[in-house]
XYZ file of C-alpha atoms in Angstrom:
495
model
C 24.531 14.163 13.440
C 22.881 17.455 12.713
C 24.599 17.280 9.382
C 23.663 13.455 8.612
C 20.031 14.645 9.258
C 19.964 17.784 6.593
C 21.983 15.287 4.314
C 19.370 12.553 4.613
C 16.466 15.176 3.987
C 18.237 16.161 1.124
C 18.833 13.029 -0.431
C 14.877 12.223 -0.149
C 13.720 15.279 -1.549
C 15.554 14.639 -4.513
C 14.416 10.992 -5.153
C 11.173 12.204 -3.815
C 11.194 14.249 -6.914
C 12.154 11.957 -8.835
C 9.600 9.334 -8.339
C 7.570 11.959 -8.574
C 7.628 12.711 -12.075
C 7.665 8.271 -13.134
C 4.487 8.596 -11.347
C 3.176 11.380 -13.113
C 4.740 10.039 -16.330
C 7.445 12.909 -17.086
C 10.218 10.280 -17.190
C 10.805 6.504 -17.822
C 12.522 4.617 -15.844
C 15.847 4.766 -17.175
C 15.972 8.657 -16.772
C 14.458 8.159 -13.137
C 17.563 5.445 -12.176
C 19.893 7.950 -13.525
C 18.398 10.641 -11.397
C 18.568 8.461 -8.683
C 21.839 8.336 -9.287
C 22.547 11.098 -9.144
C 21.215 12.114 -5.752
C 23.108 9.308 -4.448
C 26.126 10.676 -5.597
C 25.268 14.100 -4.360
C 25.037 12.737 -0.877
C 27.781 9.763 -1.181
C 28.802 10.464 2.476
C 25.136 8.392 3.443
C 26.301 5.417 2.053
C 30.009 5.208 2.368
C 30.065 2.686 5.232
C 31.654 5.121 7.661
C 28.167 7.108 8.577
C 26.386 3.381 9.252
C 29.446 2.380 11.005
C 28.874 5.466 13.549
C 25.275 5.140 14.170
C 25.899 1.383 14.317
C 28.269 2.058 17.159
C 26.100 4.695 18.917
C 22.997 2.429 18.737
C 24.784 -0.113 20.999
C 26.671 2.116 23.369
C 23.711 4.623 23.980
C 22.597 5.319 27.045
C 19.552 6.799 26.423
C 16.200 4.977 25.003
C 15.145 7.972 23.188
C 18.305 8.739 21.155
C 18.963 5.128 20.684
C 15.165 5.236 18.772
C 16.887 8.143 16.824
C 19.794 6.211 15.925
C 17.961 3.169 14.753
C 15.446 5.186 12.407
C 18.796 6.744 10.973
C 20.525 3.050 10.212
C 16.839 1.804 8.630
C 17.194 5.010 6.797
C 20.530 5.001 5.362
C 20.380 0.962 4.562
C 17.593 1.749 2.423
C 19.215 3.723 0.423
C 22.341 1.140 -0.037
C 19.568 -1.544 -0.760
C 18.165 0.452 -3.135
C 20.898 1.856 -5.564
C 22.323 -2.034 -5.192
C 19.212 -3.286 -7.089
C 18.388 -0.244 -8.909
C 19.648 -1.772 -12.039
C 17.358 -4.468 -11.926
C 14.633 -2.444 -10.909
C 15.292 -0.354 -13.895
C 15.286 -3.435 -16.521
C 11.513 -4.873 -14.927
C 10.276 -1.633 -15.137
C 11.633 -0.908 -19.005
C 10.602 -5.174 -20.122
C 7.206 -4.463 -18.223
C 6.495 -1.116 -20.102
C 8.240 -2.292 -23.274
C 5.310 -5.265 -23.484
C 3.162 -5.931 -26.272
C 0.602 -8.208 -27.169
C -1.806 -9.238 -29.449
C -5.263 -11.082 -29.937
C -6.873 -10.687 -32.184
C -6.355 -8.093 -34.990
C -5.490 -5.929 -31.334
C -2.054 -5.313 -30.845
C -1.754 -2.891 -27.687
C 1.165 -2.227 -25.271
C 0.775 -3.792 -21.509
C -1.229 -0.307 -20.409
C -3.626 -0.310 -22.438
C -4.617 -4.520 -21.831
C -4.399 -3.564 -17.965
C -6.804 -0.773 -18.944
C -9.174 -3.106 -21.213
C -8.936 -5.456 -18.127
C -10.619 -3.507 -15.737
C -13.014 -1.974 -18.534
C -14.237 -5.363 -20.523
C -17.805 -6.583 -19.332
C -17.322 -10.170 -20.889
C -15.721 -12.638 -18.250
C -14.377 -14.493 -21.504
C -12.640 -11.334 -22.580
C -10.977 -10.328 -19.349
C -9.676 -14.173 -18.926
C -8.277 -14.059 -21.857
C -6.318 -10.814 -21.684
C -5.587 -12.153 -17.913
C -3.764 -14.812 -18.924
C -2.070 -13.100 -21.506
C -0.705 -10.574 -19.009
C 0.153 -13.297 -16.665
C 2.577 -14.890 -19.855
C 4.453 -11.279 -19.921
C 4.964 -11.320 -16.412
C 6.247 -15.083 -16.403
C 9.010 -13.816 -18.558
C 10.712 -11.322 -15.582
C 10.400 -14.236 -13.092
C 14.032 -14.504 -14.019
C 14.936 -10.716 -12.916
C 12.538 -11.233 -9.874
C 14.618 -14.130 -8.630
C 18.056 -12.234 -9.672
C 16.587 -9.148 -7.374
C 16.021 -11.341 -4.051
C 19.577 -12.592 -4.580
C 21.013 -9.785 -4.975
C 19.362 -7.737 -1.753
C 19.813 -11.011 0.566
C 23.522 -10.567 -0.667
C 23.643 -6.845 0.440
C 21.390 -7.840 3.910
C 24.262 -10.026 4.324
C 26.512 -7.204 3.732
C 24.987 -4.931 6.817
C 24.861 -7.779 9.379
C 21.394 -9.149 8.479
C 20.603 -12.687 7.543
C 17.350 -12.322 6.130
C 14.714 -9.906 5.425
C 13.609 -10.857 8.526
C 16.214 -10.215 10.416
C 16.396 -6.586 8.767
C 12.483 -5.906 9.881
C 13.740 -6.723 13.340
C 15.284 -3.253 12.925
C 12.978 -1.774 11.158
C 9.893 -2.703 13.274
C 11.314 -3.836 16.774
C 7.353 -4.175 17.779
C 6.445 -6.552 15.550
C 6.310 -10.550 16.303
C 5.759 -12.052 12.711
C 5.376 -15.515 14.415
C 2.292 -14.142 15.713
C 1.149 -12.072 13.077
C 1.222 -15.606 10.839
C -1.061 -17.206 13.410
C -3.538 -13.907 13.729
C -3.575 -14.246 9.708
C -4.748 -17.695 9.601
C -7.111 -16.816 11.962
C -8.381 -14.180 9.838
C -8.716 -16.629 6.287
C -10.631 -19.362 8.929
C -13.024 -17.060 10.650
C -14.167 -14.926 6.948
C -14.220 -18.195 5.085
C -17.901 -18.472 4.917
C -18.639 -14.786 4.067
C -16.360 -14.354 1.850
C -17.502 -17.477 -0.450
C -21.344 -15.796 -0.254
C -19.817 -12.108 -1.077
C -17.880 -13.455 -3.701
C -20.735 -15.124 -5.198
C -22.792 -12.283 -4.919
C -20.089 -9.772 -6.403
C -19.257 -12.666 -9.570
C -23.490 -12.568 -10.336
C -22.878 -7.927 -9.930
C -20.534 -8.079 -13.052
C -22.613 -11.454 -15.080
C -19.614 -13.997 -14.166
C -21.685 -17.967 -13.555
C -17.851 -19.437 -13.456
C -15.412 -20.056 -11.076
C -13.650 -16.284 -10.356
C -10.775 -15.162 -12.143
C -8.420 -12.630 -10.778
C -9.437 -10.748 -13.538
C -13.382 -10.989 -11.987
C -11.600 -9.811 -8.977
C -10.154 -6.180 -10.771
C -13.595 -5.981 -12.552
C -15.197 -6.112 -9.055
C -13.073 -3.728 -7.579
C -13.538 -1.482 -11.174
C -17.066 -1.280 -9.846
C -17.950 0.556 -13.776
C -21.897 0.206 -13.145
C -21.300 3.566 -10.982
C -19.097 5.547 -13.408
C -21.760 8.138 -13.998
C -21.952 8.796 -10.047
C -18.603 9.429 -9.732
C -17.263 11.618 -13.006
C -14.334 13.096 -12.754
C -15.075 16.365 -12.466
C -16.542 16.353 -9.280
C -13.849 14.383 -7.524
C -12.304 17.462 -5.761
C -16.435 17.439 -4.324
C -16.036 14.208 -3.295
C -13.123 14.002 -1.452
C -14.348 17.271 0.277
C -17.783 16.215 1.550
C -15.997 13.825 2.937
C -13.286 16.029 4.530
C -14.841 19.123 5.327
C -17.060 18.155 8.255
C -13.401 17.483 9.965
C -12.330 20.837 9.205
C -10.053 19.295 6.673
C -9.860 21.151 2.989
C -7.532 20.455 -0.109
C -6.193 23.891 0.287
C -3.951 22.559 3.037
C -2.042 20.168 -0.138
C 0.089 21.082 -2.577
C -1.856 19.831 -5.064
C -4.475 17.677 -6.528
C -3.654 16.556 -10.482
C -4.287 13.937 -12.964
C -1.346 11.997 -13.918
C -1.424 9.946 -17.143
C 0.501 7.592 -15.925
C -1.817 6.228 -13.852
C -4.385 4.047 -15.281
C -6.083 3.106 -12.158
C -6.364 5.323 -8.730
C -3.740 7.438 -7.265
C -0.996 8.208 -4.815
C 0.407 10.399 -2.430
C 3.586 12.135 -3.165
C 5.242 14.246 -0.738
C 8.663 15.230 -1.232
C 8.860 17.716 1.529
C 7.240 17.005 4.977
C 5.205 19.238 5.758
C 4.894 21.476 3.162
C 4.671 20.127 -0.449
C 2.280 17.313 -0.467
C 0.588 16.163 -3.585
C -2.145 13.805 -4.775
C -1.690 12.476 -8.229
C -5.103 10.405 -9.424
C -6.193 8.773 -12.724
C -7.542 10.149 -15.701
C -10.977 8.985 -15.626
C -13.594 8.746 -12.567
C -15.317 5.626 -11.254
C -16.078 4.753 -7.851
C -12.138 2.925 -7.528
C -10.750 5.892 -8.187
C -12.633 8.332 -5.603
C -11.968 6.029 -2.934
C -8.509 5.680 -4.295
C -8.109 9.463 -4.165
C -9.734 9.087 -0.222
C -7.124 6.736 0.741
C -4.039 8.791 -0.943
C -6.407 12.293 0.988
C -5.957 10.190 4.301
C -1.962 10.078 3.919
C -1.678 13.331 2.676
C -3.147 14.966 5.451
C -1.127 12.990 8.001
C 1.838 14.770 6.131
C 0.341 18.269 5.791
C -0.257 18.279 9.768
C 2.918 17.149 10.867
C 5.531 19.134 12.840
C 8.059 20.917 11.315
C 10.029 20.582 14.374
C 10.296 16.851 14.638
C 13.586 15.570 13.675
C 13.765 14.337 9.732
C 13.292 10.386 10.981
C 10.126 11.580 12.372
C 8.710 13.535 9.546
C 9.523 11.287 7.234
C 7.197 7.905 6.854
C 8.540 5.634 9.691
C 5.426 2.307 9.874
C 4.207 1.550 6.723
C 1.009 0.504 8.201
C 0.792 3.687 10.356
C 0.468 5.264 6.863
C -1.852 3.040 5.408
C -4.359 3.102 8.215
C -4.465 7.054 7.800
C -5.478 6.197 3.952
C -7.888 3.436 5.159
C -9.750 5.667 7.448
C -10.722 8.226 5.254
C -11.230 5.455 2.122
C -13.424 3.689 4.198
C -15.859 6.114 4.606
C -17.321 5.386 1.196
C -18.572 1.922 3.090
C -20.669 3.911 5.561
C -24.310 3.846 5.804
C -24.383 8.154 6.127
C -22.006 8.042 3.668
C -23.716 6.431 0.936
C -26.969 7.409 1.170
C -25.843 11.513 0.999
C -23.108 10.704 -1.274
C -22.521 10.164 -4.723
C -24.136 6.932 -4.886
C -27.106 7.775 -2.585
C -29.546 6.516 -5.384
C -27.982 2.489 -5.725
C -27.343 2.965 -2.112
C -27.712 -1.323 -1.768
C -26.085 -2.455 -4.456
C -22.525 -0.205 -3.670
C -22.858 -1.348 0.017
C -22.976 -4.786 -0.966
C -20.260 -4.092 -3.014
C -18.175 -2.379 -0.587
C -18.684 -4.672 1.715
C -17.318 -7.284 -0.481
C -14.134 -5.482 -1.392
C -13.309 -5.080 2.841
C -13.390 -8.807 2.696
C -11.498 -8.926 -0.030
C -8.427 -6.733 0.823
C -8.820 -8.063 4.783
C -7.973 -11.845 3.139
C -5.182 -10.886 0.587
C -3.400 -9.059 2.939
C -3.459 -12.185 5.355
C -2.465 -14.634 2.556
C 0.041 -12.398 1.243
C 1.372 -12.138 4.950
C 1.590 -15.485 5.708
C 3.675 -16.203 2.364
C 5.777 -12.635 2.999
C 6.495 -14.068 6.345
C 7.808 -17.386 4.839
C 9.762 -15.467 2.303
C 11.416 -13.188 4.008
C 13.162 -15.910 6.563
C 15.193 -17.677 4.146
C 18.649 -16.865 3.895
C 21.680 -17.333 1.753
C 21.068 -18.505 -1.222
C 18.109 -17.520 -1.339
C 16.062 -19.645 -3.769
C 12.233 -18.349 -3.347
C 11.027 -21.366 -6.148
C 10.413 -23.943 -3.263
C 7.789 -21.042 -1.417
C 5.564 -21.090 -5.211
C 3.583 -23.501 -4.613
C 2.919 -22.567 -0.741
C 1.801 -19.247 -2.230
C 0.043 -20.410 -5.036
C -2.251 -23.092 -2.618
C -2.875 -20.191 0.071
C -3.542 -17.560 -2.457
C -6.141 -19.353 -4.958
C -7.893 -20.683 -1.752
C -8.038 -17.183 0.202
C -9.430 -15.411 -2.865
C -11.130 -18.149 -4.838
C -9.355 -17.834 -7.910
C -5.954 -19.542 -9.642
C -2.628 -18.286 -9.062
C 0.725 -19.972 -10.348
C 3.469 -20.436 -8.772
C 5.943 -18.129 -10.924
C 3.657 -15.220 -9.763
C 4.895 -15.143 -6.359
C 7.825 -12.514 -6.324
C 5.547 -10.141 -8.199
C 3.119 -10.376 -5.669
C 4.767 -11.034 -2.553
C 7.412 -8.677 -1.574
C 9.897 -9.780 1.700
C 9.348 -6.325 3.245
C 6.351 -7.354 4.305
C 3.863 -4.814 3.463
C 1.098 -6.948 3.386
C 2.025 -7.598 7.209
C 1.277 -3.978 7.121
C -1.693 -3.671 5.402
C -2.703 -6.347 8.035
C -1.880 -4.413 10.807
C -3.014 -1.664 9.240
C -6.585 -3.056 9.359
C -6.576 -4.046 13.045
C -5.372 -0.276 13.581
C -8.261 0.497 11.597
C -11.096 -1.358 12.756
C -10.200 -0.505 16.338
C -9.390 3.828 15.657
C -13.302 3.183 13.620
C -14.305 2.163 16.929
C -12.820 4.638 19.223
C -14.021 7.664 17.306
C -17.567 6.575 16.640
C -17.445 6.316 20.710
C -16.351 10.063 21.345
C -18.017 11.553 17.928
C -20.758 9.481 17.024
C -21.423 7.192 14.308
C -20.763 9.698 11.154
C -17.626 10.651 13.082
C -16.052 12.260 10.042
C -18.867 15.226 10.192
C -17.413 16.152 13.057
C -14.684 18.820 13.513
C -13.716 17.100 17.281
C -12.887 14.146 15.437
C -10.920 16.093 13.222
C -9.080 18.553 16.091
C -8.067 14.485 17.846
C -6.782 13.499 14.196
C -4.178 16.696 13.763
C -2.893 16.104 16.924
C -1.960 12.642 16.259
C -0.835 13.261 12.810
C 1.488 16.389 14.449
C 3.713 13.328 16.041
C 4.534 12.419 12.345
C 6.163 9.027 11.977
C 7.256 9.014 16.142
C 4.614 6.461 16.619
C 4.687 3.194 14.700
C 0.575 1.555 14.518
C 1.178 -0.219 17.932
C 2.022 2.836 19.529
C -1.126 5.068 18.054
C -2.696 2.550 19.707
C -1.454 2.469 22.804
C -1.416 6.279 22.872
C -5.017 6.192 22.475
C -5.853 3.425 25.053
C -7.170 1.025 22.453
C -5.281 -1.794 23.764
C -2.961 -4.526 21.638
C -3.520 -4.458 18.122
C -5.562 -7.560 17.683
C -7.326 -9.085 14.335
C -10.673 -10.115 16.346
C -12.375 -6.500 15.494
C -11.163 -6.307 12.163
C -12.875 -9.403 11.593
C -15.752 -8.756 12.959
C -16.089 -5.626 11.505
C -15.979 -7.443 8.307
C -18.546 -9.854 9.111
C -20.625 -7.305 10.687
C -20.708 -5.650 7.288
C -21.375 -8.694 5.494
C -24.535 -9.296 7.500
C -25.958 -6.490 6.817
């Protein structure tokens, strides 16, 4: 077992790596599958069958809870590495067709990037359609690939004794009842119905839209360009820090923070070794989206830096995807605090980038509930597979969540059947009720204080043991529920 463990750190080190540098735009995607590759061959012995066959047979005879949880963070581990050399191919060719894209109107002839950059940038609602729908024709033309790739991991699923997605999240996240997760998300789109049509109204009039949104009003909104000069680049390391500091949290505890140019919006968290080399990798340019981008990717990079070295590899490495995002939402969603705003960068449009922010928490609180409930859908169907009958399910739920069109060919590349926005749902109830805990014991502008901050390393030292249900229960904040998330939402729309 001990070996298994250094074998599996290994192996995601490498791809870690890897990833790493198509993020930061050292490689294309080609070069990054054959890397991949290559790691996978290094460590063959992961995915040979015999090494799942052995935890699968030690995960039903164990007599002890704890190394049973051990065993079944190992299997999640190693199938996710068989799942994802077995579509890597694929994977590969949308990448390549997506980056390969060109298109013109006009006399302007750019590749994909640059429209997605033009997208975000354009102040004419005419324009940003326009180049919208374009996009949306480029991406029609991989729903082919998309379709080929659910196939082809329902097949391998199959392979390792699961007969859906579903089934395989079972494993993954024992604690989570998706039945009622679907429920608590159509709770969510009923009860922020109203305030969401008046935010949206009011965020459509903020960048001079009179129509009916597009999804492209929806990036410009997010874009939020009318504060560039408040946040310029070169002050971002400031901003993340007077945002930090007051926890006794400083960037000197990453790796790094650096500007990838393969990023044309926001940034990520990278962190091939846990703890010890954690990086940030953020946009070129500054803007509002991208210092709370750079917040959220601060909030999971810190969870890394503090975590034990001791813990076992499946619980240094991420375990709960919405564990991970919550860390990232705490710290990002700071930049929708009163204190915040009116000491921070914006301090002088204070109204206008609260209304604003407040709009966006709506925003991302109904995708991810949309999203869920089609995710949800999606991920139970089994052999064959088809996903085509689920389009127009999506497409209804989706244009009447966020007030704008979606087709039905755009599903598999925005739904995914691992369900993260289940996560980024959960995520938010995690959220809303850790927002509520700490202003409790620390006071409202909990993140000035370095209590807050002490209670936050100590959690993050349990690295991935806890999924967001346990945090939770750790903490005494009872079952994660979407009732304060809500009405945290609609407390901020009030306002």
């Amino acid at each position: 077992m001990a070996d298994l463990r250094s074998q599996l750190e290994m192996h995601r080190e490498a791809c870690e790596l890897v990833r790493l540098g198509l993020r930061a735009g050292r490689c294309s995607a080609s070069e990054a599958a054959e890397a991949l590759d290559e790691a996978d061959d290094r460590h063959g012995e992961l995915s040979s069958g015999d090494a799942l066959d052995g935890l699968r047979s030690d995960h039903e005879t164990g007599d002890f809870e704890t190394a049973r949880e051990s065993t079944r963070r190992l299997i999640v581990a190693i199938e996710r590495i068989v799942l994802g050399r077995s579509t890597r191919e694929l994977d590969t060719e949308i990448l390549e067709r997506q980056s390969a894209h060109r298109f013109r109107i006009g006399k302007l002839d750019l590749p994909r990037g640059q429209w997605l950059e033009r997208l975000s940038e354009s102040e004419s609602a005419d324009d940003r359609r326009e180049i919208q729908e374009m996009l949306d024709r480029g991406q029609s033309e991989l729903r082919l690939l998309r379709e080929e790739r659910f196939a082809r991991r329902l097949e391998v699923l199959n392979a390792m004794h699961h007969g859906n997605h579903l089934e395989w999240a079972a494993l993954r996240q024992p604690q989570v009842d998706s039945k009622a997760w679907s429920d608590s998300a159509s709770l969510v789109l009923e009860a922020s119905e109203p305030a969401y049509r008046d935010a949206l109204a009011g965020g459509l009039s903020a960048i001079g839209s009179s129509r009916r949104a597009s999804r492209a009003d929806l990036i410009a909104i997010e874009r939020r360009r009318a504060f560039d000069r408040f946040f310029p680049l070169a002050n971002l390391a400031n901003g993340i820090e007077f945002t930090t500091r007051g926890l006794g949290l400083a960037l000197a505890d990453l790796d790094s923070v650096t500007t990838a140019p393969a990023l044309s919006r926001g940034a990520v968290c990278t962190a091939p070794h846990i703890p010890g080399r954690i990086q940030i990798l953020h946009a070129t340019r500054g803007g509002a989206d991208t210092y709370e981008s750079c917040l959220e990717a601060s909030g999971r990079a810190f969870a890394f830096a503090f975590c034990s070295a001791s813990l076992p590899i499946e619980r240094r490495a991420p375990g709960d995807p919405a564990l991970e995002h919550a860390w990232g939402r705490l710290f990002a969603n700071r930049t929708q605090d009163r204190d915040w705003i009116e000491r921070g960068p914006a301090a002088v449009r204070a109204d206008v980038f609260a209304e604003t922010g407040r709009f966006l928490r709506l925003l991302r609180l109904r995708r991810a509930a949309a999203l869920a409930r089609v995710e949800i859908e999606l991920a139970a169907l089994g052999e064959p597979g088809d996903p085509r009958p689920l389009g127009d399910f999506f497409a209804d739920l989706l244009s009447d969540a966020l007030g704008c069109s979606f087709a039905p060919e755009q599903m598999l590349g925005e739904a995914n059947p691992e369900l993260p926005a289940l996560d980024q749902l959960r995520s938010a109830c995690l959220v809303a009720q850790l927002e509520e805990y700490l202003r409790a014991e620390f006071g409202q502008s909990f993140w000035q204080v370095r209590g807050a901050g002490e209670l936050l390393k100590e959690l993050w030292n349990t690295g991935s043991t806890y999924s967001a249900e346990g945090i939770a229960d750790q903490l005494g904040l009872g079952k994660l529920s979407v009732e304060l998330a809500i009405e945290s939402c609609l407390r901020e729309s009030a306002r």
